[in-house]
Short mmCIF file of C-alpha atoms in Angstrom, two decimals:
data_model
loop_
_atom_site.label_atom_id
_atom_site.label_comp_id
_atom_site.label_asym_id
_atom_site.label_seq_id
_atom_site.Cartn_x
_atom_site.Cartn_y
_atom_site.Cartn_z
CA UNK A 1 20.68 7.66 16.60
CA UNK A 2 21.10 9.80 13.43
CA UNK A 3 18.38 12.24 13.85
CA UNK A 4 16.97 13.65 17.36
CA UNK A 5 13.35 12.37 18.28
CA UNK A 6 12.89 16.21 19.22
CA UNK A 7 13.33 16.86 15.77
CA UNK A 8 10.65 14.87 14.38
CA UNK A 9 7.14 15.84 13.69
CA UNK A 10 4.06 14.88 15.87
CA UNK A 11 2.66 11.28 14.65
CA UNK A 12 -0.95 10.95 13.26
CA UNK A 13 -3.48 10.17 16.45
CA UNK A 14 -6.96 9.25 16.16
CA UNK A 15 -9.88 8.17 17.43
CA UNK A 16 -10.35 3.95 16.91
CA UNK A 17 -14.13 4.80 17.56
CA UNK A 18 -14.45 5.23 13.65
CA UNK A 19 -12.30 2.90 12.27
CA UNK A 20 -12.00 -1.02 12.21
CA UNK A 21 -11.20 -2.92 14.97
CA UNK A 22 -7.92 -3.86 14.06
CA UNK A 23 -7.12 -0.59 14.51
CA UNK A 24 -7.73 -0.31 18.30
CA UNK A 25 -6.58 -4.11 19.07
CA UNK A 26 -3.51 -3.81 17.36
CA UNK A 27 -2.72 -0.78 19.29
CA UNK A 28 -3.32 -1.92 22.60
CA UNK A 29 -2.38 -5.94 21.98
CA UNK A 30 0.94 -5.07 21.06
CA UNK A 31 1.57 -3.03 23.83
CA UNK A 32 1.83 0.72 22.24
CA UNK A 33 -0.79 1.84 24.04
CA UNK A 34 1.68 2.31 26.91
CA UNK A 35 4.45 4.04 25.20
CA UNK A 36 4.48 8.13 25.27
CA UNK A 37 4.97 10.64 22.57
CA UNK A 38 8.68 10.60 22.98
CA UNK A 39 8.49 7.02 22.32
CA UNK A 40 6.35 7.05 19.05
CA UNK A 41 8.50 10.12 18.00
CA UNK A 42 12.02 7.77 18.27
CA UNK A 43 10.57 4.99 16.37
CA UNK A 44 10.16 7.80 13.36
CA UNK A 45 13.55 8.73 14.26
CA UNK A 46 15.15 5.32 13.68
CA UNK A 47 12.78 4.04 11.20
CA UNK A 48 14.90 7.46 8.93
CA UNK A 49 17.84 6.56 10.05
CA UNK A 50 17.02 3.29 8.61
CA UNK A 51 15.94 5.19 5.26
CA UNK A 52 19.31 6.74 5.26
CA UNK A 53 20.87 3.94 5.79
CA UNK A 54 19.33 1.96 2.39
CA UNK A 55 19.39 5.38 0.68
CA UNK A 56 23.83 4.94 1.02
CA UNK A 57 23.30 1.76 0.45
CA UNK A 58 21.85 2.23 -2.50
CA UNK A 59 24.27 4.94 -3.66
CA UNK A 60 26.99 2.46 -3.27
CA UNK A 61 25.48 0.37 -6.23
CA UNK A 62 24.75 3.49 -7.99
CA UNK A 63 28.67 4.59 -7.71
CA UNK A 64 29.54 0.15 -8.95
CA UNK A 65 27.53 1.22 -11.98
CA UNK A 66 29.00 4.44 -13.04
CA UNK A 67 32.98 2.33 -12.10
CA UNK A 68 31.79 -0.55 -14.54
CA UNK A 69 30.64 1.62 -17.12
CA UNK A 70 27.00 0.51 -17.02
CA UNK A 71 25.05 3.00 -15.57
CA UNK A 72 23.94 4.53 -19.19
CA UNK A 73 22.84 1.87 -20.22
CA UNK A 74 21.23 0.18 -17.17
CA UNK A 75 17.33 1.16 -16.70
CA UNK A 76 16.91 1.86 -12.79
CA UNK A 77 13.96 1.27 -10.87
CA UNK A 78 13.62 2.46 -7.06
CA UNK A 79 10.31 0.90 -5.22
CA UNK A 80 9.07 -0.37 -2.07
CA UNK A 81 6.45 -2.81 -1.43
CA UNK A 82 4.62 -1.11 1.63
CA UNK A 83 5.11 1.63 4.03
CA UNK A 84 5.59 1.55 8.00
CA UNK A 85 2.67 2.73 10.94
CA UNK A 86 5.87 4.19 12.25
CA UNK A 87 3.52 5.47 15.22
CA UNK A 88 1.44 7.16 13.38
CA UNK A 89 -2.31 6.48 14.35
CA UNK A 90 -1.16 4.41 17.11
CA UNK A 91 0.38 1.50 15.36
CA UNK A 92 3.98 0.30 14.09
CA UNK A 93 4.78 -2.24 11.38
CA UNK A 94 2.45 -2.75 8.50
CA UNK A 95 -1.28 -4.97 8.61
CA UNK A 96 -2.83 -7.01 6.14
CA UNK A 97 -5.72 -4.83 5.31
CA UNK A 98 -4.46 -1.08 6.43
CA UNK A 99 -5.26 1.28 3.81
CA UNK A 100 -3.33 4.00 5.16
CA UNK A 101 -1.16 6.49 2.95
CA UNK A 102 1.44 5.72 5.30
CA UNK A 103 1.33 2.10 3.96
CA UNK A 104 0.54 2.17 0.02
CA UNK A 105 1.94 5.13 -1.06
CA UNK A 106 5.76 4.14 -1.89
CA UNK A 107 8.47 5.42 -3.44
CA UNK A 108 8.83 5.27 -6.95
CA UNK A 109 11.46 6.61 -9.11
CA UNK A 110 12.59 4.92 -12.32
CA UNK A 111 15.53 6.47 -14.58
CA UNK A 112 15.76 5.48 -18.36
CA UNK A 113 18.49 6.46 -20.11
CA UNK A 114 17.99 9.08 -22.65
CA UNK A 115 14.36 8.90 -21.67
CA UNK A 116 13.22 11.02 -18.87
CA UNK A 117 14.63 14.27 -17.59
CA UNK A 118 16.81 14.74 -14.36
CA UNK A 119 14.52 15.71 -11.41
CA UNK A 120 11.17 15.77 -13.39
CA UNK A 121 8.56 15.08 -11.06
CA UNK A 122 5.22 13.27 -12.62
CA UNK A 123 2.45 13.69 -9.91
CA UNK A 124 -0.15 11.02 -10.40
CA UNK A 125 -1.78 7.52 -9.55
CA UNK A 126 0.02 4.60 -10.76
CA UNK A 127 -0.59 0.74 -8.86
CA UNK A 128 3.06 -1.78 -8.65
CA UNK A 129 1.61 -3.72 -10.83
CA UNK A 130 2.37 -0.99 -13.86
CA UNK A 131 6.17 -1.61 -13.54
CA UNK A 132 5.47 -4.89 -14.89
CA UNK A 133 4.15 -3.98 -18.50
CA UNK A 134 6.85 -0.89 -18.31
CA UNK A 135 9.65 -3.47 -18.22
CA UNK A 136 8.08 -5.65 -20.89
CA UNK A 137 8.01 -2.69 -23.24
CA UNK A 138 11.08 -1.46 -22.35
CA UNK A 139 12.45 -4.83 -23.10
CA UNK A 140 10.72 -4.96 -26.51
CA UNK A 141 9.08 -8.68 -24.89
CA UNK A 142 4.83 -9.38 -25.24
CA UNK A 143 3.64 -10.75 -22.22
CA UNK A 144 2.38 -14.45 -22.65
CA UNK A 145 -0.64 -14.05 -20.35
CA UNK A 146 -2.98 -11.33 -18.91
CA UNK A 147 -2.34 -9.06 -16.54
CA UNK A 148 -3.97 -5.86 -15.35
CA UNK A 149 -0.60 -3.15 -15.21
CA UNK A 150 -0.49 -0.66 -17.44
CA UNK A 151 2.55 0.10 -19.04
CA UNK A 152 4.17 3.69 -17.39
CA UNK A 153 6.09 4.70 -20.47
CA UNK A 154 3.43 7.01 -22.25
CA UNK A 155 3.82 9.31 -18.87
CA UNK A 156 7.11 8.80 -18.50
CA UNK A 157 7.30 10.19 -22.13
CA UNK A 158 5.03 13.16 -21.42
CA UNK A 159 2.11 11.65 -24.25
CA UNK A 160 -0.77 11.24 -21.39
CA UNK A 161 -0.80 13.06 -17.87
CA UNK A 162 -2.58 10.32 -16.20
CA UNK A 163 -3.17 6.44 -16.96
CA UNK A 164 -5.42 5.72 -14.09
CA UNK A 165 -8.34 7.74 -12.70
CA UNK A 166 -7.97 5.56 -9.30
CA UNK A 167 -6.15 2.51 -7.55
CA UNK A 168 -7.32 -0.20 -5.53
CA UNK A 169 -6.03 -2.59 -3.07
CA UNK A 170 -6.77 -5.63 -1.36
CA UNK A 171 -6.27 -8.11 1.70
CA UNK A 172 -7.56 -10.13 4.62
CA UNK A 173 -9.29 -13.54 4.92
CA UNK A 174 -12.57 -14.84 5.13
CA UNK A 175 -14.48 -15.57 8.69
CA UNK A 176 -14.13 -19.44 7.62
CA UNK A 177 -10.16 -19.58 6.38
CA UNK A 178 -8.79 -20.53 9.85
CA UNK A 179 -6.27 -22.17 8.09
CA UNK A 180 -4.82 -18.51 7.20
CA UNK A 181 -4.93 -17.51 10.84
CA UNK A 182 -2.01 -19.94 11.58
CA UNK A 183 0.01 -17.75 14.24
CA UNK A 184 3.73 -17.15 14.73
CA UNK A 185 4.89 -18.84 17.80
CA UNK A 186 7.33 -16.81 19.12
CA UNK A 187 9.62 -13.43 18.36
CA UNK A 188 7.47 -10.12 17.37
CA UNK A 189 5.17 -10.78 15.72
CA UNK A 190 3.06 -13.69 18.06
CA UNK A 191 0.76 -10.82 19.87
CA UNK A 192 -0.13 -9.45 16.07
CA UNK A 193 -0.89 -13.47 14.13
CA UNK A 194 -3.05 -14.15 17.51
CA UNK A 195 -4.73 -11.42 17.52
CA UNK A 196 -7.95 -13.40 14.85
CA UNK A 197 -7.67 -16.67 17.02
CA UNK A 198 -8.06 -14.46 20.32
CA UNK A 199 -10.33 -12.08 19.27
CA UNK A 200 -12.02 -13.35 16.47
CA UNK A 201 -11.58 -13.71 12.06
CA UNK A 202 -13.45 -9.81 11.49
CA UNK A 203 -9.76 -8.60 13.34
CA UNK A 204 -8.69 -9.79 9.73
CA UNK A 205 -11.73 -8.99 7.87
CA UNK A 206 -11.38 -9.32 3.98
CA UNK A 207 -10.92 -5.00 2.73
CA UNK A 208 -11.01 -3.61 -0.51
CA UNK A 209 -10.12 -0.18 -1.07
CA UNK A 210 -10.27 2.56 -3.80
CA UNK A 211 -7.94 5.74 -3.98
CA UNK A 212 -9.00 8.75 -6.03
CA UNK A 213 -7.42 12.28 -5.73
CA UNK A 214 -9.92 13.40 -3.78
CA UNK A 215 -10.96 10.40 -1.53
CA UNK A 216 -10.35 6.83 -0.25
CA UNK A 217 -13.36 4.18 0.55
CA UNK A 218 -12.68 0.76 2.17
CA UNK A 219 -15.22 -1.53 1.57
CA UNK A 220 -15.31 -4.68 4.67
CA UNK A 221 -18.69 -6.14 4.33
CA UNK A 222 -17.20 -8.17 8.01
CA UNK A 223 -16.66 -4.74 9.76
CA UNK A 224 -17.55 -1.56 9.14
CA UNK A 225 -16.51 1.10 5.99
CA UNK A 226 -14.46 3.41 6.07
CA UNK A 227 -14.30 7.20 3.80
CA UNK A 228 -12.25 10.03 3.27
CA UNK A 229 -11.88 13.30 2.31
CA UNK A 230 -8.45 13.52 0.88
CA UNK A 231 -8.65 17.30 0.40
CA UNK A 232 -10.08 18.53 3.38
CA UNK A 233 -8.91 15.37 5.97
CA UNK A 234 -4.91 14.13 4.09
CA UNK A 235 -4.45 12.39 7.39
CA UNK A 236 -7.04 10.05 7.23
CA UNK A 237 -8.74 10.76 10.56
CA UNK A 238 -12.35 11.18 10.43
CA UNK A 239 -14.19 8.75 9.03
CA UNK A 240 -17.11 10.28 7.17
CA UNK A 241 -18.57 6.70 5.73
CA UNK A 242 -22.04 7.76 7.88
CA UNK A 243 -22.61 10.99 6.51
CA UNK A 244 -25.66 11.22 4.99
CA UNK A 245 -23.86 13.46 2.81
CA UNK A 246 -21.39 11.24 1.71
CA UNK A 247 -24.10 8.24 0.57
CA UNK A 248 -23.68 9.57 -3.56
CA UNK A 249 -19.80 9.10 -3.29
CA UNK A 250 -19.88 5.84 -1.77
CA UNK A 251 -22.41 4.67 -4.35
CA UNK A 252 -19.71 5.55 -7.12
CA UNK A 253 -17.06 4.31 -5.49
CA UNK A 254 -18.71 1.24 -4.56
CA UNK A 255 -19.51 0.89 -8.51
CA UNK A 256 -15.89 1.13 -9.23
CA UNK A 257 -15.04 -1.11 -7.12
CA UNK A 258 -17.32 -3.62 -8.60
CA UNK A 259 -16.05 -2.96 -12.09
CA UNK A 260 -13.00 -3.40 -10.92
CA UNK A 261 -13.09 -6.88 -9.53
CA UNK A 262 -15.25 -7.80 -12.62
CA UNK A 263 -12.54 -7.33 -14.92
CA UNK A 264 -9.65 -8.44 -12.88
CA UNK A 265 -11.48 -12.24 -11.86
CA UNK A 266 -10.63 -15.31 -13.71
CA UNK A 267 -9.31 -14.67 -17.29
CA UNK A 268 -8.53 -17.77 -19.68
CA UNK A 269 -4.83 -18.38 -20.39
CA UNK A 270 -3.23 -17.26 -23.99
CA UNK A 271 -2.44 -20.77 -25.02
CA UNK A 272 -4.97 -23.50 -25.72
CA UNK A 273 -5.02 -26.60 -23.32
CA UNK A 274 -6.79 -29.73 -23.97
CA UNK A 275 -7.04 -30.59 -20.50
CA UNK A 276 -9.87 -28.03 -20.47
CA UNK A 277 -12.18 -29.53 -22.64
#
């Protein structure tokens, strides 16, 4: 109840005509096909009342620090692991292959003592998976196997303006993994695990995405693809993957893609074992 639904802004609505068809069963399956714009607008409301919530939550730790004498010398790192439909493009919750900025772009704000400025503001792509190497460095330790983060503290230190040119993501099953599709028998989230055993495996089609500044492709050989113009469309609604105009930036991104799960397969692990011979 902290903020007014008449106080929020509009959600994000679409057409699913254009998109996959999780998209459109998800929205009607779990029933918020019947709810009104009041309704979408009052889940936004709660789910930042919610925010507020963790963000004094969070203070309170802050304020245990600064009491214990710890917080200079305590390296703090502020993340989420995915976003919330929130009733934008129809949908609530999260799914296992939506792309949406809604979903992957998180919060992210790190503080290192005697390291980065008060309120400076780095505007770029970075992946989760960076915060790993950032702590190892940070922590003077070498990892003991490879990984595929790169380490943030070269930006953070204002020696490089960018580390990564795009980011990628991943998810869903393929048509033969039933034993993925196992479903959740009861509470909220039965309509949304039933939804591949009821309406077939492409509902949870295997998606791999790439996220430039200027545009976001989602490759799903199962289902259709999806691209878009970040510049012209920032919502994400029109899905320009069938313009004959677009067929040149798909090719790249497509290539990217490709390099990208080329280098990230199988690697072989630091240490020797004999059980691989």
């Amino acid at each position: 109840s902290m903020y007014d639904p008449e106080d929020i802004e509009d959600p994000i609505l679409i057409n699913y005509s254009d998109k996959r068809m999780f998209m459109e069963l998800y929205h009607r399956v779990h029933g918020i096909d019947k709810l009104d714009m009041r309704d979408l607008k009052k889940i936004k409301a709660t789910y930042y009342g919610m925010v507020s919530k963790l963000d004094s939550m969070f203070g309170r730790v802050m304020e245990k620090l600064k009491e214990t004498g710890h917080y200079n010398d305590t390296v703090i790192v502020f993340f989420s692991d995915h976003g919330d439909y929130t009733g934008d493009y129809g949908l609530v919750e999260k799914w296992w292959t939506g792309f949406q900025d809604c979903l992957i772009n998180v919060p992210l704000i790190i503080r290192i003592p005697d390291m980065i400025t008060k309120g400076r503001i780095i505007d770029t792509l970075v992946e989760m998976i960076d915060l790993y190497p950032t702590i190892l460095e940070l922590a003077g330790i070498n990892p003991k196997h490879t990984h595929f983060g790169k380490s943030l503290i070269s930006l953070i230190k204002g020696q490089v303006n960018k580390i990564r040119e795009e980011v990628f993501a991943e998810g869903g099953h393929n048509p033969d993994e039933e034993h993925c599709f196992e479903p959740i028998l009861k509470g909220i989230y039965y309509e949304k695990t039933m939804l591949p055993r009821n309406y077939g495996p492409k509902v949870f089609a295997k998606s791999v995405m790439v996220r430039t500044e200027d545009f976001k492709y989602i490759y799903c050989p199962d289902d259709i693809d999806e691209l878009y113009d970040l510049r012209r469309d920032p919502k994400e609604t029109i899905n320009i993957a069938n313009d004959p105009l677009a067929k040149a930036i798909i090719t790249q991104l497509k290539e990217r893609i490709l390099k990208w799960l080329l280098h990230t397969a199988d690697t072989v692990p630091f240490d020797w074992d004999k059980r691989g011979w």
